[in-house]
PDB file of N, CA and C in Angstrom:
ATOM      1  N   UNK A   1    -113.757 -63.289 -79.488  1.00 47.00           N
ATOM      2  CA  UNK A   1    -112.713 -63.696 -78.934  1.00 47.00           C
ATOM      3  C   UNK A   1    -112.719 -64.784 -77.668  1.00 47.00           C
ATOM      4  N   UNK A   2    -112.318 -65.511 -77.828  1.00 54.00           N
ATOM      5  CA  UNK A   2    -112.497 -66.575 -76.452  1.00 54.00           C
ATOM      6  C   UNK A   2    -111.217 -66.646 -76.156  1.00 54.00           C
ATOM      7  N   UNK A   3    -111.164 -66.009 -74.603  1.00 59.00           N
ATOM      8  CA  UNK A   3    -109.930 -65.995 -73.750  1.00 59.00           C
ATOM      9  C   UNK A   3    -109.572 -67.349 -73.390  1.00 59.00           C
ATOM     10  N   UNK A   4    -110.274 -68.107 -73.054  1.00 63.00           N
ATOM     11  CA  UNK A   4    -109.790 -69.590 -72.922  1.00 63.00           C
ATOM     12  C   UNK A   4    -108.941 -69.757 -73.636  1.00 63.00           C
ATOM     13  N   UNK A   5    -108.958 -69.487 -75.216  1.00 74.00           N
ATOM     14  CA  UNK A   5    -108.077 -70.098 -75.954  1.00 74.00           C
ATOM     15  C   UNK A   5    -106.793 -69.573 -76.277  1.00 74.00           C
ATOM     16  N   UNK A   6    -106.824 -68.051 -75.413  1.00 84.00           N
ATOM     17  CA  UNK A   6    -105.519 -67.442 -75.865  1.00 84.00           C
ATOM     18  C   UNK A   6    -104.820 -67.810 -74.522  1.00 84.00           C
ATOM     19  N   UNK A   7    -105.360 -68.257 -73.466  1.00 84.00           N
ATOM     20  CA  UNK A   7    -104.278 -68.821 -72.136  1.00 84.00           C
ATOM     21  C   UNK A   7    -103.555 -69.458 -72.384  1.00 84.00           C
ATOM     22  N   UNK A   8    -101.952 -69.691 -72.173  1.00 85.00           N
ATOM     23  CA  UNK A   8    -101.452 -70.690 -72.077  1.00 85.00           C
ATOM     24  C   UNK A   8    -101.540 -71.827 -71.131  1.00 85.00           C
ATOM     25  N   UNK A   9    -101.054 -72.897 -71.603  1.00 93.00           N
ATOM     26  CA  UNK A   9    -101.297 -74.241 -70.805  1.00 93.00           C
ATOM     27  C   UNK A   9    -100.351 -73.936 -69.479  1.00 93.00           C
ATOM     28  N   UNK A  10    -100.874 -74.827 -68.306  1.00 94.00           N
ATOM     29  CA  UNK A  10    -100.268 -74.700 -67.190  1.00 94.00           C
ATOM     30  C   UNK A  10     -98.990 -74.869 -66.688  1.00 94.00           C
ATOM     31  N   UNK A  11     -98.376 -75.818 -67.986  1.00 95.00           N
ATOM     32  CA  UNK A  11     -97.132 -76.468 -68.198  1.00 95.00           C
ATOM     33  C   UNK A  11     -96.204 -75.187 -68.378  1.00 95.00           C
ATOM     34  N   UNK A  12     -96.685 -74.093 -69.235  1.00 94.00           N
ATOM     35  CA  UNK A  12     -95.972 -73.321 -69.735  1.00 94.00           C
ATOM     36  C   UNK A  12     -96.612 -72.192 -68.979  1.00 94.00           C
ATOM     37  N   UNK A  13     -97.281 -71.883 -68.408  1.00 94.00           N
ATOM     38  CA  UNK A  13     -97.141 -70.950 -67.143  1.00 94.00           C
ATOM     39  C   UNK A  13     -96.139 -71.037 -65.806  1.00 94.00           C
ATOM     40  N   UNK A  14     -96.068 -72.526 -65.774  1.00 96.00           N
ATOM     41  CA  UNK A  14     -95.152 -72.597 -65.257  1.00 96.00           C
ATOM     42  C   UNK A  14     -93.413 -72.745 -65.310  1.00 96.00           C
ATOM     43  N   UNK A  15     -93.374 -73.027 -66.719  1.00 96.00           N
ATOM     44  CA  UNK A  15     -92.180 -72.597 -67.466  1.00 96.00           C
ATOM     45  C   UNK A  15     -91.723 -71.315 -66.846  1.00 96.00           C
ATOM     46  N   UNK A  16     -92.643 -70.492 -67.484  1.00 95.00           N
ATOM     47  CA  UNK A  16     -92.457 -68.718 -67.067  1.00 95.00           C
ATOM     48  C   UNK A  16     -92.034 -68.308 -65.856  1.00 95.00           C
ATOM     49  N   UNK A  17     -92.978 -68.836 -64.870  1.00 95.00           N
ATOM     50  CA  UNK A  17     -92.929 -68.579 -63.570  1.00 95.00           C
ATOM     51  C   UNK A  17     -91.423 -69.096 -63.039  1.00 95.00           C
ATOM     52  N   UNK A  18     -90.992 -69.966 -63.434  1.00 96.00           N
ATOM     53  CA  UNK A  18     -89.696 -70.391 -62.984  1.00 96.00           C
ATOM     54  C   UNK A  18     -88.423 -69.781 -63.491  1.00 96.00           C
ATOM     55  N   UNK A  19     -88.769 -69.352 -65.076  1.00 97.00           N
ATOM     56  CA  UNK A  19     -87.822 -68.588 -65.205  1.00 97.00           C
ATOM     57  C   UNK A  19     -87.717 -67.281 -65.060  1.00 97.00           C
ATOM     58  N   UNK A  20     -88.804 -66.403 -64.561  1.00 96.00           N
ATOM     59  CA  UNK A  20     -88.724 -65.091 -64.090  1.00 96.00           C
ATOM     60  C   UNK A  20     -88.485 -65.092 -62.591  1.00 96.00           C
ATOM     61  N   UNK A  21     -88.336 -66.516 -61.704  1.00 94.00           N
ATOM     62  CA  UNK A  21     -87.465 -66.446 -60.508  1.00 94.00           C
ATOM     63  C   UNK A  21     -85.885 -66.675 -61.040  1.00 94.00           C
ATOM     64  N   UNK A  22     -85.889 -67.127 -61.768  1.00 96.00           N
ATOM     65  CA  UNK A  22     -84.294 -67.278 -62.335  1.00 96.00           C
ATOM     66  C   UNK A  22     -83.883 -65.871 -62.444  1.00 96.00           C
ATOM     67  N   UNK A  23     -84.652 -65.194 -63.371  1.00 95.00           N
ATOM     68  CA  UNK A  23     -83.934 -63.989 -63.466  1.00 95.00           C
ATOM     69  C   UNK A  23     -84.186 -63.044 -62.622  1.00 95.00           C
ATOM     70  N   UNK A  24     -84.834 -63.173 -61.252  1.00 93.00           N
ATOM     71  CA  UNK A  24     -84.981 -62.016 -60.444  1.00 93.00           C
ATOM     72  C   UNK A  24     -83.693 -62.377 -59.896  1.00 93.00           C
ATOM     73  N   UNK A  25     -83.449 -64.086 -59.373  1.00 93.00           N
ATOM     74  CA  UNK A  25     -82.369 -64.289 -58.366  1.00 93.00           C
ATOM     75  C   UNK A  25     -81.300 -63.984 -59.103  1.00 93.00           C
ATOM     76  N   UNK A  26     -81.005 -63.775 -60.373  1.00 95.00           N
ATOM     77  CA  UNK A  26     -79.478 -63.414 -61.059  1.00 95.00           C
ATOM     78  C   UNK A  26     -79.382 -61.953 -61.092  1.00 95.00           C
ATOM     79  N   UNK A  27     -80.658 -61.248 -61.301  1.00 93.00           N
ATOM     80  CA  UNK A  27     -80.569 -59.848 -61.104  1.00 93.00           C
ATOM     81  C   UNK A  27     -80.358 -59.213 -59.688  1.00 93.00           C
ATOM     82  N   UNK A  28     -80.393 -59.973 -58.309  1.00 90.00           N
ATOM     83  CA  UNK A  28     -80.029 -59.749 -57.278  1.00 90.00           C
ATOM     84  C   UNK A  28     -78.963 -60.374 -56.772  1.00 90.00           C
ATOM     85  N   UNK A  29     -78.016 -61.297 -57.893  1.00 92.00           N
ATOM     86  CA  UNK A  29     -76.895 -61.427 -57.401  1.00 92.00           C
ATOM     87  C   UNK A  29     -75.728 -60.555 -58.407  1.00 92.00           C
ATOM     88  N   UNK A  30     -76.376 -60.197 -59.469  1.00 93.00           N
ATOM     89  CA  UNK A  30     -75.753 -59.351 -60.309  1.00 93.00           C
ATOM     90  C   UNK A  30     -75.547 -57.683 -59.753  1.00 93.00           C
ATOM     91  N   UNK A  31     -76.491 -57.576 -58.687  1.00 90.00           N
ATOM     92  CA  UNK A  31     -76.520 -56.200 -58.131  1.00 90.00           C
ATOM     93  C   UNK A  31     -77.587 -55.415 -58.523  1.00 90.00           C
ATOM     94  N   UNK A  32     -78.209 -56.084 -59.711  1.00 91.00           N
ATOM     95  CA  UNK A  32     -79.302 -55.120 -60.403  1.00 91.00           C
ATOM     96  C   UNK A  32     -80.531 -54.511 -59.333  1.00 91.00           C
ATOM     97  N   UNK A  33     -81.113 -55.955 -58.713  1.00 86.00           N
ATOM     98  CA  UNK A  33     -81.940 -55.581 -57.580  1.00 86.00           C
ATOM     99  C   UNK A  33     -81.474 -55.792 -56.474  1.00 86.00           C
ATOM    100  N   UNK A  34     -82.033 -55.041 -55.235  1.00 86.00           N
ATOM    101  CA  UNK A  34     -81.541 -55.155 -54.118  1.00 86.00           C
ATOM    102  C   UNK A  34     -81.613 -56.752 -53.477  1.00 86.00           C
ATOM    103  N   UNK A  35     -80.558 -57.266 -52.737  1.00 83.00           N
ATOM    104  CA  UNK A  35     -81.025 -58.707 -52.081  1.00 83.00           C
ATOM    105  C   UNK A  35     -81.673 -58.559 -50.694  1.00 83.00           C
ATOM    106  N   UNK A  36     -82.574 -59.821 -50.797  1.00 77.00           N
ATOM    107  CA  UNK A  36     -83.892 -59.461 -49.568  1.00 77.00           C
ATOM    108  C   UNK A  36     -83.340 -58.980 -48.284  1.00 77.00           C
ATOM    109  N   UNK A  37     -81.973 -59.274 -48.015  1.00 77.00           N
ATOM    110  CA  UNK A  37     -81.508 -58.398 -46.734  1.00 77.00           C
ATOM    111  C   UNK A  37     -81.778 -56.831 -46.687  1.00 77.00           C
ATOM    112  N   UNK A  38     -81.367 -56.598 -48.013  1.00 78.00           N
ATOM    113  CA  UNK A  38     -81.206 -55.228 -48.213  1.00 78.00           C
ATOM    114  C   UNK A  38     -82.622 -54.477 -48.202  1.00 78.00           C
ATOM    115  N   UNK A  39     -83.609 -55.408 -48.690  1.00 77.00           N
ATOM    116  CA  UNK A  39     -85.021 -54.516 -48.790  1.00 77.00           C
ATOM    117  C   UNK A  39     -85.444 -54.683 -47.716  1.00 77.00           C
ATOM    118  N   UNK A  40     -85.154 -55.366 -46.747  1.00 69.00           N
ATOM    119  CA  UNK A  40     -85.463 -55.028 -45.223  1.00 69.00           C
ATOM    120  C   UNK A  40     -87.208 -55.691 -45.411  1.00 69.00           C
ATOM    121  N   UNK A  41     -87.816 -55.279 -44.054  1.00 63.00           N
ATOM    122  CA  UNK A  41     -89.230 -56.017 -44.002  1.00 63.00           C
ATOM    123  C   UNK A  41     -90.320 -54.895 -44.242  1.00 63.00           C
ATOM    124  N   UNK A  42     -90.073 -53.619 -44.407  1.00 60.00           N
ATOM    125  CA  UNK A  42     -90.729 -52.916 -45.150  1.00 60.00           C
ATOM    126  C   UNK A  42     -91.783 -52.071 -43.913  1.00 60.00           C
ATOM    127  N   UNK A  43     -91.146 -52.028 -42.742  1.00 58.00           N
ATOM    128  CA  UNK A  43     -91.314 -51.098 -41.704  1.00 58.00           C
ATOM    129  C   UNK A  43     -90.346 -49.947 -41.737  1.00 58.00           C
ATOM    130  N   UNK A  44     -90.857 -48.883 -41.340  1.00 55.00           N
ATOM    131  CA  UNK A  44     -90.130 -47.851 -41.016  1.00 55.00           C
ATOM    132  C   UNK A  44     -90.654 -46.512 -41.772  1.00 55.00           C
ATOM    133  N   UNK A  45     -89.632 -45.455 -41.645  1.00 57.00           N
ATOM    134  CA  UNK A  45     -90.060 -44.061 -42.058  1.00 57.00           C
ATOM    135  C   UNK A  45     -90.248 -43.932 -43.806  1.00 57.00           C
ATOM    136  N   UNK A  46     -89.300 -45.109 -44.735  1.00 59.00           N
ATOM    137  CA  UNK A  46     -89.485 -44.710 -45.976  1.00 59.00           C
ATOM    138  C   UNK A  46     -90.892 -45.519 -46.353  1.00 59.00           C
ATOM    139  N   UNK A  47     -91.808 -46.363 -45.653  1.00 59.00           N
ATOM    140  CA  UNK A  47     -93.007 -46.903 -46.040  1.00 59.00           C
ATOM    141  C   UNK A  47     -94.048 -45.991 -45.025  1.00 59.00           C
ATOM    142  N   UNK A  48     -93.599 -45.116 -44.368  1.00 58.00           N
ATOM    143  CA  UNK A  48     -94.790 -44.395 -43.641  1.00 58.00           C
ATOM    144  C   UNK A  48     -95.390 -45.218 -42.594  1.00 58.00           C
ATOM    145  N   UNK A  49     -94.977 -46.368 -42.511  1.00 58.00           N
ATOM    146  CA  UNK A  49     -96.004 -47.675 -41.379  1.00 58.00           C
ATOM    147  C   UNK A  49     -94.660 -47.720 -40.455  1.00 58.00           C
ATOM    148  N   UNK A  50     -95.330 -47.294 -38.878  1.00 57.00           N
ATOM    149  CA  UNK A  50     -94.493 -47.153 -37.562  1.00 57.00           C
ATOM    150  C   UNK A  50     -94.476 -48.355 -37.137  1.00 57.00           C
ATOM    151  N   UNK A  51     -93.260 -48.715 -36.744  1.00 56.00           N
ATOM    152  CA  UNK A  51     -93.009 -50.127 -35.968  1.00 56.00           C
ATOM    153  C   UNK A  51     -93.714 -50.182 -34.639  1.00 56.00           C
TER     154      UNK A  51
END
């Protein structure tokens, strides 16, 4: 089996990435995912990293 033949072309990959970005943004707007502000910077007791 040749993996090169199974790989989607670059345009298809770009379309999928754009769709994923739109779905992620919609999920944030709908409250399914936290907003970027709510996520914070990843520093503090929840992550175990000391500021």
